[in-house]
Amino acid sequence: MGIETLERDLVGCRVCPRLVTWREQAGHHKRVAYHDWEYWAKPVPGFGDPRARLLIVGLAPAAHGANRTGRMFTGDRSGDWLFRALHRTGFASQPEAVARGDGLVLAGAFVSAIVRCAPPDNKPIPAEKENCRGWLEAELDLLRDVEVIVPLGGMAYAQVLRILHGRQVSVPKPRPRFAHGLEVDLRPSGPMLIASYHPSQQNTFTGRLTEVMLDEVFERARALLDWP
Ligand code: SF4
Protein backbone atom coordinates (compact mmCIF):
# COMPACT_ATOMS: atom_id res chain seq x y z
CA MET A 1 0.00 0.00 0.00
CA GLY A 2 1.28 3.49 -0.88
CA ILE A 3 0.52 6.84 0.71
CA GLU A 4 -2.22 7.56 -1.87
CA THR A 5 -4.01 4.29 -1.12
CA LEU A 6 -3.73 4.94 2.59
CA GLU A 7 -5.23 8.40 2.14
CA ARG A 8 -8.10 7.05 0.07
CA ASP A 9 -8.94 4.48 2.73
CA LEU A 10 -8.55 6.98 5.57
CA VAL A 11 -10.96 9.58 4.22
CA GLY A 12 -13.74 6.99 4.27
CA CYS A 13 -13.25 6.12 7.95
CA ARG A 14 -16.33 6.48 10.18
CA VAL A 15 -15.27 4.44 13.19
CA CYS A 16 -15.81 7.16 15.85
CA PRO A 17 -19.49 8.22 15.86
CA ARG A 18 -18.94 11.30 18.04
CA LEU A 19 -16.21 12.64 15.76
CA VAL A 20 -18.06 11.82 12.55
CA THR A 21 -20.97 13.89 13.83
CA TRP A 22 -18.72 16.73 14.99
CA ARG A 23 -16.65 17.01 11.81
CA GLU A 24 -19.77 17.01 9.62
CA GLN A 25 -21.66 19.46 11.83
CA ALA A 26 -18.74 21.90 11.58
CA GLY A 27 -19.15 21.72 7.80
CA HIS A 28 -22.79 22.74 8.13
CA HIS A 29 -22.34 25.39 10.83
CA LYS A 30 -19.53 27.28 9.16
CA ARG A 31 -17.69 30.26 10.58
CA VAL A 32 -18.93 33.47 8.98
CA ALA A 33 -15.46 34.12 7.53
CA TYR A 34 -15.65 30.78 5.70
CA HIS A 35 -19.27 30.80 4.57
CA ASP A 36 -18.28 30.29 0.92
CA TRP A 37 -16.05 27.30 1.70
CA GLU A 38 -17.06 23.73 1.02
CA TYR A 39 -15.70 22.15 4.20
CA TRP A 40 -13.68 18.95 3.85
CA ALA A 41 -15.50 17.46 6.88
CA LYS A 42 -13.75 14.09 6.58
CA PRO A 43 -10.67 12.49 8.17
CA VAL A 44 -7.56 14.51 7.31
CA PRO A 45 -4.60 12.64 5.79
CA GLY A 46 -0.98 13.35 6.66
CA PHE A 47 0.83 15.76 4.38
CA GLY A 48 4.37 16.10 3.13
CA ASP A 49 7.35 14.36 1.65
CA PRO A 50 6.98 10.55 1.33
CA ARG A 51 10.77 10.36 1.81
CA ALA A 52 10.58 12.44 4.98
CA ARG A 53 13.30 12.09 7.59
CA LEU A 54 11.42 14.38 9.97
CA LEU A 55 7.90 13.49 11.15
CA ILE A 56 5.80 16.04 13.03
CA VAL A 57 2.83 14.65 14.95
CA GLY A 58 0.05 16.93 16.13
CA LEU A 59 -3.11 16.19 18.06
CA ALA A 60 -6.11 16.47 15.70
CA PRO A 61 -7.57 18.72 12.99
CA ALA A 62 -9.22 21.95 14.08
CA ALA A 63 -12.94 22.09 13.24
CA HIS A 64 -12.57 25.23 11.09
CA GLY A 65 -8.93 24.68 10.13
CA ALA A 66 -7.81 21.35 8.67
CA ASN A 67 -11.40 20.05 8.85
CA ARG A 68 -12.26 22.88 6.46
CA THR A 69 -9.24 22.75 4.13
CA GLY A 70 -8.59 18.99 4.17
CA ARG A 71 -4.86 19.39 4.74
CA MET A 72 -3.11 18.89 8.04
CA PHE A 73 -2.49 22.12 10.02
CA THR A 74 -3.73 24.18 7.08
CA GLY A 75 -6.00 27.17 7.59
CA ASP A 76 -5.63 27.85 11.29
CA ARG A 77 -3.37 29.75 13.68
CA SER A 78 -1.49 26.65 14.85
CA GLY A 79 -0.59 25.87 11.27
CA ASP A 80 0.49 29.48 10.67
CA TRP A 81 3.04 29.05 13.43
CA LEU A 82 4.11 25.57 12.41
CA PHE A 83 4.64 26.24 8.72
CA ARG A 84 6.40 29.56 9.35
CA ALA A 85 8.85 27.68 11.59
CA LEU A 86 9.28 24.91 9.01
CA HIS A 87 9.91 27.51 6.34
CA ARG A 88 12.49 29.36 8.44
CA THR A 89 14.31 26.10 9.13
CA GLY A 90 14.34 24.87 5.53
CA PHE A 91 11.64 22.18 5.57
CA ALA A 92 8.81 24.12 3.86
CA SER A 93 8.79 25.95 0.53
CA GLN A 94 6.71 28.86 1.83
CA PRO A 95 5.50 30.17 5.21
CA GLU A 96 1.79 30.27 4.29
CA ALA A 97 -0.61 27.34 4.40
CA VAL A 98 -4.12 28.35 3.45
CA ALA A 99 -5.58 25.60 1.26
CA ARG A 100 -4.82 22.41 -0.63
CA GLY A 101 -3.16 23.49 -3.85
CA ASP A 102 -1.65 26.67 -2.41
CA GLY A 103 1.81 25.64 -3.62
CA LEU A 104 3.21 24.60 -0.25
CA VAL A 105 5.72 21.77 -0.55
CA LEU A 106 7.50 20.10 2.36
CA ALA A 107 11.02 18.80 1.79
CA GLY A 108 12.23 16.06 4.08
CA ALA A 109 9.28 16.52 6.44
CA PHE A 110 5.82 15.02 6.88
CA VAL A 111 3.05 16.38 9.10
CA SER A 112 0.50 14.11 10.73
CA ALA A 113 -1.62 13.74 13.88
CA ILE A 114 -2.68 11.11 16.38
CA VAL A 115 -6.39 11.68 15.61
CA ARG A 116 -7.64 12.51 12.10
CA CYS A 117 -11.10 13.92 12.76
CA ALA A 118 -11.82 17.21 14.49
CA PRO A 119 -12.88 16.59 18.10
CA PRO A 120 -15.12 18.83 20.24
CA ASP A 121 -12.98 21.28 22.27
CA ASN A 122 -9.91 19.77 20.57
CA LYS A 123 -10.12 16.91 23.06
CA PRO A 124 -10.33 13.37 21.72
CA ILE A 125 -11.35 10.76 24.28
CA PRO A 126 -9.07 7.75 24.92
CA ALA A 127 -11.18 5.38 22.79
CA GLU A 128 -10.93 7.75 19.82
CA LYS A 129 -7.15 7.98 20.17
CA GLU A 130 -7.00 4.22 20.24
CA ASN A 131 -9.34 3.86 17.24
CA CYS A 132 -7.17 6.21 15.21
CA ARG A 133 -3.83 4.75 16.21
CA GLY A 134 -3.76 2.35 13.24
CA TRP A 135 -3.70 5.20 10.73
CA LEU A 136 -0.53 6.67 12.20
CA GLU A 137 0.95 3.18 12.43
CA ALA A 138 0.22 2.66 8.73
CA GLU A 139 1.94 5.95 7.90
CA LEU A 140 4.96 4.94 9.95
CA ASP A 141 5.12 1.72 7.96
CA LEU A 142 5.31 3.76 4.76
CA LEU A 143 7.62 6.53 5.98
CA ARG A 144 10.68 4.35 6.20
CA ASP A 145 13.24 7.16 6.24
CA VAL A 146 12.02 8.87 9.42
CA GLU A 147 14.87 9.50 11.84
CA VAL A 148 13.46 12.32 13.98
CA ILE A 149 9.92 12.67 15.33
CA VAL A 150 8.62 15.92 16.82
CA PRO A 151 5.41 15.32 18.80
CA LEU A 152 3.50 18.54 19.42
CA GLY A 153 2.04 18.53 22.93
CA GLY A 154 1.87 16.00 25.73
CA MET A 155 -0.91 13.88 24.22
CA ALA A 156 0.95 13.37 20.94
CA TYR A 157 4.15 12.69 22.85
CA ALA A 158 2.51 9.97 24.98
CA GLN A 159 0.83 8.35 21.99
CA VAL A 160 4.00 8.34 19.88
CA LEU A 161 5.91 6.65 22.71
CA ARG A 162 3.09 4.10 23.11
CA ILE A 163 3.14 3.32 19.40
CA LEU A 164 6.91 3.01 19.25
CA HIS A 165 6.92 0.74 22.30
CA GLY A 166 4.42 -1.50 20.51
CA ARG A 167 6.78 -1.61 17.52
CA GLN A 168 9.61 -3.13 19.55
CA VAL A 169 11.41 0.16 20.03
CA SER A 170 13.31 0.24 23.30
CA VAL A 171 11.50 3.00 25.23
CA PRO A 172 13.00 4.03 28.61
CA LYS A 173 11.17 3.14 31.82
CA PRO A 174 9.87 5.23 33.44
CA ARG A 175 9.02 7.20 30.36
CA PRO A 176 10.64 10.64 30.39
CA ARG A 177 8.18 13.33 31.43
CA PHE A 178 6.97 15.59 28.61
CA ALA A 179 8.70 18.97 28.41
CA HIS A 180 9.37 21.42 25.61
CA GLY A 181 12.70 20.63 24.00
CA LEU A 182 12.97 17.24 25.71
CA GLU A 183 15.03 14.83 23.63
CA VAL A 184 14.51 11.08 23.86
CA ASP A 185 17.11 9.10 21.99
CA LEU A 186 15.56 5.80 20.93
CA ARG A 187 18.32 4.87 18.52
CA PRO A 188 19.27 2.36 17.26
CA SER A 189 15.90 0.59 17.60
CA GLY A 190 13.88 3.74 16.90
CA PRO A 191 14.04 7.44 16.00
CA MET A 192 15.16 10.46 17.94
CA LEU A 193 12.28 12.30 19.60
CA ILE A 194 12.24 16.05 20.23
CA ALA A 195 9.14 17.08 22.18
CA SER A 196 7.57 20.48 21.63
CA TYR A 197 4.70 22.43 23.06
CA HIS A 198 1.79 22.46 20.63
CA PRO A 199 1.56 25.78 18.74
CA SER A 200 -2.08 26.18 19.82
CA GLN A 201 -3.34 29.62 20.72
CA GLN A 202 -3.44 28.59 24.39
CA ASN A 203 0.34 28.35 24.22
CA THR A 204 1.19 31.04 21.69
CA PHE A 205 -1.14 33.76 23.05
CA THR A 206 0.14 33.24 26.57
CA GLY A 207 3.79 33.27 25.58
CA ARG A 208 4.31 29.74 26.83
CA LEU A 209 5.56 28.95 23.33
CA THR A 210 7.41 31.59 21.34
CA GLU A 211 8.51 31.47 17.71
CA VAL A 212 12.11 31.30 18.88
CA MET A 213 11.30 28.22 21.01
CA LEU A 214 9.59 26.49 18.09
CA ASP A 215 12.43 27.37 15.73
CA GLU A 216 14.91 25.86 18.20
CA VAL A 217 13.13 22.51 17.99
CA PHE A 218 13.35 22.39 14.20
CA GLU A 219 16.88 23.79 14.17
CA ARG A 220 17.82 20.90 16.43
CA ALA A 221 16.07 18.44 14.10
CA ARG A 222 17.94 19.96 11.20
CA ALA A 223 21.27 19.56 12.99
CA LEU A 224 20.50 15.94 13.90
CA LEU A 225 19.59 15.17 10.30
CA ASP A 226 22.45 17.22 8.92
CA TRP A 227 19.74 18.83 6.76
CA PRO A 228 21.09 21.46 4.31
FE1 SF4 B 1 -11.58 7.08 11.82
FE2 SF4 B 1 -9.64 8.28 13.18
FE3 SF4 B 1 -11.74 9.68 12.36
FE4 SF4 B 1 -12.01 7.88 14.33
S1 SF4 B 1 -10.79 9.77 14.41
S2 SF4 B 1 -13.40 8.20 12.56
S3 SF4 B 1 -10.57 6.28 13.65
S4 SF4 B 1 -10.21 8.68 11.07
Tab-separated table of C-alpha atoms and ligand atoms in Angstrom:
chain	number	residue	atom	x	y	z
A	1	MET	CA	0.000	0.000	0.000
A	2	GLY	CA	1.280	3.488	-0.878
A	3	ILE	CA	0.520	6.841	0.710
A	4	GLU	CA	-2.216	7.558	-1.873
A	5	THR	CA	-4.007	4.286	-1.122
A	6	LEU	CA	-3.731	4.938	2.591
A	7	GLU	CA	-5.233	8.405	2.139
A	8	ARG	CA	-8.096	7.053	0.071
A	9	ASP	CA	-8.942	4.482	2.731
A	10	LEU	CA	-8.548	6.978	5.574
A	11	VAL	CA	-10.957	9.581	4.222
A	12	GLY	CA	-13.740	6.993	4.271
A	13	CYS	CA	-13.249	6.123	7.946
A	14	ARG	CA	-16.335	6.480	10.177
A	15	VAL	CA	-15.266	4.442	13.192
A	16	CYS	CA	-15.813	7.159	15.847
A	17	PRO	CA	-19.488	8.218	15.864
A	18	ARG	CA	-18.937	11.299	18.041
A	19	LEU	CA	-16.206	12.638	15.761
A	20	VAL	CA	-18.055	11.815	12.549
A	21	THR	CA	-20.972	13.891	13.829
A	22	TRP	CA	-18.721	16.734	14.989
A	23	ARG	CA	-16.648	17.010	11.814
A	24	GLU	CA	-19.766	17.006	9.621
A	25	GLN	CA	-21.656	19.465	11.829
A	26	ALA	CA	-18.741	21.900	11.578
A	27	GLY	CA	-19.149	21.717	7.803
A	28	HIS	CA	-22.794	22.744	8.126
A	29	HIS	CA	-22.342	25.392	10.830
A	30	LYS	CA	-19.529	27.284	9.158
A	31	ARG	CA	-17.694	30.263	10.579
A	32	VAL	CA	-18.934	33.466	8.980
A	33	ALA	CA	-15.465	34.115	7.526
A	34	TYR	CA	-15.647	30.777	5.699
A	35	HIS	CA	-19.272	30.801	4.569
A	36	ASP	CA	-18.284	30.285	0.919
A	37	TRP	CA	-16.047	27.298	1.695
A	38	GLU	CA	-17.058	23.728	1.019
A	39	TYR	CA	-15.701	22.151	4.198
A	40	TRP	CA	-13.680	18.948	3.848
A	41	ALA	CA	-15.505	17.461	6.875
A	42	LYS	CA	-13.753	14.088	6.580
A	43	PRO	CA	-10.669	12.492	8.167
A	44	VAL	CA	-7.562	14.509	7.311
A	45	PRO	CA	-4.600	12.641	5.793
A	46	GLY	CA	-0.982	13.349	6.663
A	47	PHE	CA	0.831	15.761	4.381
A	48	GLY	CA	4.374	16.101	3.134
A	49	ASP	CA	7.353	14.361	1.646
A	50	PRO	CA	6.979	10.547	1.328
A	51	ARG	CA	10.774	10.361	1.805
A	52	ALA	CA	10.576	12.436	4.985
A	53	ARG	CA	13.297	12.091	7.585
A	54	LEU	CA	11.416	14.380	9.966
A	55	LEU	CA	7.896	13.488	11.145
A	56	ILE	CA	5.801	16.041	13.028
A	57	VAL	CA	2.832	14.648	14.948
A	58	GLY	CA	0.055	16.931	16.128
A	59	LEU	CA	-3.111	16.187	18.063
A	60	ALA	CA	-6.111	16.467	15.705
A	61	PRO	CA	-7.569	18.716	12.987
A	62	ALA	CA	-9.225	21.954	14.076
A	63	ALA	CA	-12.944	22.091	13.242
A	64	HIS	CA	-12.572	25.233	11.091
A	65	GLY	CA	-8.929	24.679	10.133
A	66	ALA	CA	-7.812	21.346	8.673
A	67	ASN	CA	-11.399	20.050	8.850
A	68	ARG	CA	-12.258	22.881	6.463
A	69	THR	CA	-9.243	22.751	4.134
A	70	GLY	CA	-8.586	18.988	4.170
A	71	ARG	CA	-4.860	19.393	4.739
A	72	MET	CA	-3.113	18.893	8.040
A	73	PHE	CA	-2.492	22.119	10.019
A	74	THR	CA	-3.729	24.183	7.082
A	75	GLY	CA	-5.999	27.171	7.586
A	76	ASP	CA	-5.627	27.851	11.290
A	77	ARG	CA	-3.371	29.750	13.677
A	78	SER	CA	-1.490	26.651	14.854
A	79	GLY	CA	-0.586	25.871	11.267
A	80	ASP	CA	0.486	29.481	10.668
A	81	TRP	CA	3.038	29.054	13.431
A	82	LEU	CA	4.106	25.571	12.414
A	83	PHE	CA	4.637	26.243	8.717
A	84	ARG	CA	6.398	29.560	9.349
A	85	ALA	CA	8.854	27.683	11.590
A	86	LEU	CA	9.278	24.910	9.014
A	87	HIS	CA	9.907	27.507	6.336
A	88	ARG	CA	12.488	29.358	8.439
A	89	THR	CA	14.306	26.102	9.126
A	90	GLY	CA	14.337	24.869	5.526
A	91	PHE	CA	11.639	22.178	5.566
A	92	ALA	CA	8.806	24.119	3.862
A	93	SER	CA	8.792	25.951	0.531
A	94	GLN	CA	6.710	28.859	1.832
A	95	PRO	CA	5.504	30.169	5.206
A	96	GLU	CA	1.794	30.267	4.292
A	97	ALA	CA	-0.609	27.336	4.397
A	98	VAL	CA	-4.117	28.350	3.454
A	99	ALA	CA	-5.583	25.600	1.264
A	100	ARG	CA	-4.824	22.413	-0.627
A	101	GLY	CA	-3.159	23.487	-3.851
A	102	ASP	CA	-1.650	26.672	-2.408
A	103	GLY	CA	1.810	25.637	-3.624
A	104	LEU	CA	3.212	24.596	-0.249
A	105	VAL	CA	5.723	21.765	-0.549
A	106	LEU	CA	7.495	20.099	2.355
A	107	ALA	CA	11.015	18.803	1.790
A	108	GLY	CA	12.227	16.063	4.081
A	109	ALA	CA	9.275	16.521	6.438
A	110	PHE	CA	5.817	15.018	6.883
A	111	VAL	CA	3.047	16.380	9.105
A	112	SER	CA	0.498	14.107	10.730
A	113	ALA	CA	-1.617	13.738	13.880
A	114	ILE	CA	-2.678	11.110	16.381
A	115	VAL	CA	-6.388	11.683	15.612
A	116	ARG	CA	-7.639	12.508	12.096
A	117	CYS	CA	-11.099	13.921	12.760
A	118	ALA	CA	-11.817	17.210	14.485
A	119	PRO	CA	-12.883	16.590	18.103
A	120	PRO	CA	-15.119	18.826	20.244
A	121	ASP	CA	-12.979	21.282	22.273
A	122	ASN	CA	-9.912	19.770	20.566
A	123	LYS	CA	-10.115	16.913	23.058
A	124	PRO	CA	-10.331	13.372	21.717
A	125	ILE	CA	-11.346	10.759	24.278
A	126	PRO	CA	-9.073	7.754	24.916
A	127	ALA	CA	-11.182	5.381	22.791
A	128	GLU	CA	-10.931	7.751	19.816
A	129	LYS	CA	-7.154	7.979	20.171
A	130	GLU	CA	-6.999	4.217	20.235
A	131	ASN	CA	-9.341	3.857	17.243
A	132	CYS	CA	-7.166	6.210	15.209
A	133	ARG	CA	-3.834	4.754	16.211
A	134	GLY	CA	-3.760	2.348	13.243
A	135	TRP	CA	-3.698	5.200	10.728
A	136	LEU	CA	-0.532	6.670	12.201
A	137	GLU	CA	0.951	3.185	12.434
A	138	ALA	CA	0.220	2.663	8.730
A	139	GLU	CA	1.943	5.952	7.901
A	140	LEU	CA	4.958	4.943	9.953
A	141	ASP	CA	5.119	1.716	7.955
A	142	LEU	CA	5.309	3.757	4.762
A	143	LEU	CA	7.622	6.528	5.979
A	144	ARG	CA	10.679	4.352	6.198
A	145	ASP	CA	13.240	7.162	6.245
A	146	VAL	CA	12.020	8.869	9.422
A	147	GLU	CA	14.872	9.505	11.838
A	148	VAL	CA	13.463	12.320	13.979
A	149	ILE	CA	9.918	12.675	15.332
A	150	VAL	CA	8.619	15.921	16.822
A	151	PRO	CA	5.410	15.324	18.797
A	152	LEU	CA	3.500	18.542	19.419
A	153	GLY	CA	2.043	18.528	22.933
A	154	GLY	CA	1.869	16.001	25.727
A	155	MET	CA	-0.908	13.880	24.220
A	156	ALA	CA	0.950	13.374	20.937
A	157	TYR	CA	4.153	12.685	22.853
A	158	ALA	CA	2.512	9.969	24.978
A	159	GLN	CA	0.828	8.347	21.987
A	160	VAL	CA	4.003	8.341	19.878
A	161	LEU	CA	5.911	6.646	22.708
A	162	ARG	CA	3.092	4.098	23.115
A	163	ILE	CA	3.137	3.322	19.398
A	164	LEU	CA	6.914	3.012	19.255
A	165	HIS	CA	6.922	0.744	22.302
A	166	GLY	CA	4.420	-1.503	20.508
A	167	ARG	CA	6.783	-1.611	17.518
A	168	GLN	CA	9.611	-3.126	19.553
A	169	VAL	CA	11.414	0.160	20.026
A	170	SER	CA	13.310	0.240	23.297
A	171	VAL	CA	11.500	3.003	25.233
A	172	PRO	CA	13.004	4.029	28.609
A	173	LYS	CA	11.167	3.137	31.821
A	174	PRO	CA	9.874	5.234	33.441
A	175	ARG	CA	9.017	7.200	30.356
A	176	PRO	CA	10.644	10.641	30.391
A	177	ARG	CA	8.176	13.327	31.434
A	178	PHE	CA	6.974	15.589	28.614
A	179	ALA	CA	8.697	18.965	28.409
A	180	HIS	CA	9.367	21.416	25.615
A	181	GLY	CA	12.701	20.631	24.004
A	182	LEU	CA	12.965	17.237	25.711
A	183	GLU	CA	15.030	14.830	23.634
A	184	VAL	CA	14.515	11.080	23.865
A	185	ASP	CA	17.107	9.101	21.986
A	186	LEU	CA	15.558	5.799	20.931
A	187	ARG	CA	18.317	4.873	18.522
A	188	PRO	CA	19.271	2.360	17.263
A	189	SER	CA	15.901	0.592	17.600
A	190	GLY	CA	13.880	3.744	16.899
A	191	PRO	CA	14.037	7.436	15.998
A	192	MET	CA	15.164	10.462	17.939
A	193	LEU	CA	12.282	12.300	19.596
A	194	ILE	CA	12.240	16.046	20.232
A	195	ALA	CA	9.141	17.078	22.183
A	196	SER	CA	7.574	20.482	21.631
A	197	TYR	CA	4.698	22.435	23.062
A	198	HIS	CA	1.790	22.463	20.631
A	199	PRO	CA	1.556	25.776	18.737
A	200	SER	CA	-2.077	26.180	19.818
A	201	GLN	CA	-3.345	29.624	20.716
A	202	GLN	CA	-3.442	28.593	24.385
A	203	ASN	CA	0.338	28.352	24.216
A	204	THR	CA	1.195	31.043	21.686
A	205	PHE	CA	-1.140	33.755	23.048
A	206	THR	CA	0.142	33.240	26.573
A	207	GLY	CA	3.793	33.272	25.575
A	208	ARG	CA	4.309	29.736	26.828
A	209	LEU	CA	5.563	28.946	23.331
A	210	THR	CA	7.407	31.591	21.335
A	211	GLU	CA	8.508	31.472	17.710
A	212	VAL	CA	12.107	31.297	18.884
A	213	MET	CA	11.301	28.217	21.008
A	214	LEU	CA	9.592	26.492	18.086
A	215	ASP	CA	12.433	27.373	15.733
A	216	GLU	CA	14.910	25.864	18.197
A	217	VAL	CA	13.134	22.511	17.994
A	218	PHE	CA	13.349	22.395	14.199
A	219	GLU	CA	16.884	23.785	14.171
A	220	ARG	CA	17.824	20.897	16.434
A	221	ALA	CA	16.068	18.445	14.102
A	222	ARG	CA	17.942	19.961	11.196
A	223	ALA	CA	21.267	19.563	12.992
A	224	LEU	CA	20.505	15.940	13.900
A	225	LEU	CA	19.586	15.172	10.302
A	226	ASP	CA	22.452	17.222	8.924
A	227	TRP	CA	19.744	18.828	6.758
A	228	PRO	CA	21.085	21.460	4.309
B	1	SF4	FE1	-11.583	7.085	11.823
B	1	SF4	FE2	-9.641	8.283	13.176
B	1	SF4	FE3	-11.741	9.677	12.364
B	1	SF4	FE4	-12.013	7.882	14.326
B	1	SF4	S1	-10.787	9.769	14.405
B	1	SF4	S2	-13.401	8.196	12.557
B	1	SF4	S3	-10.568	6.282	13.654
B	1	SF4	S4	-10.208	8.676	11.070
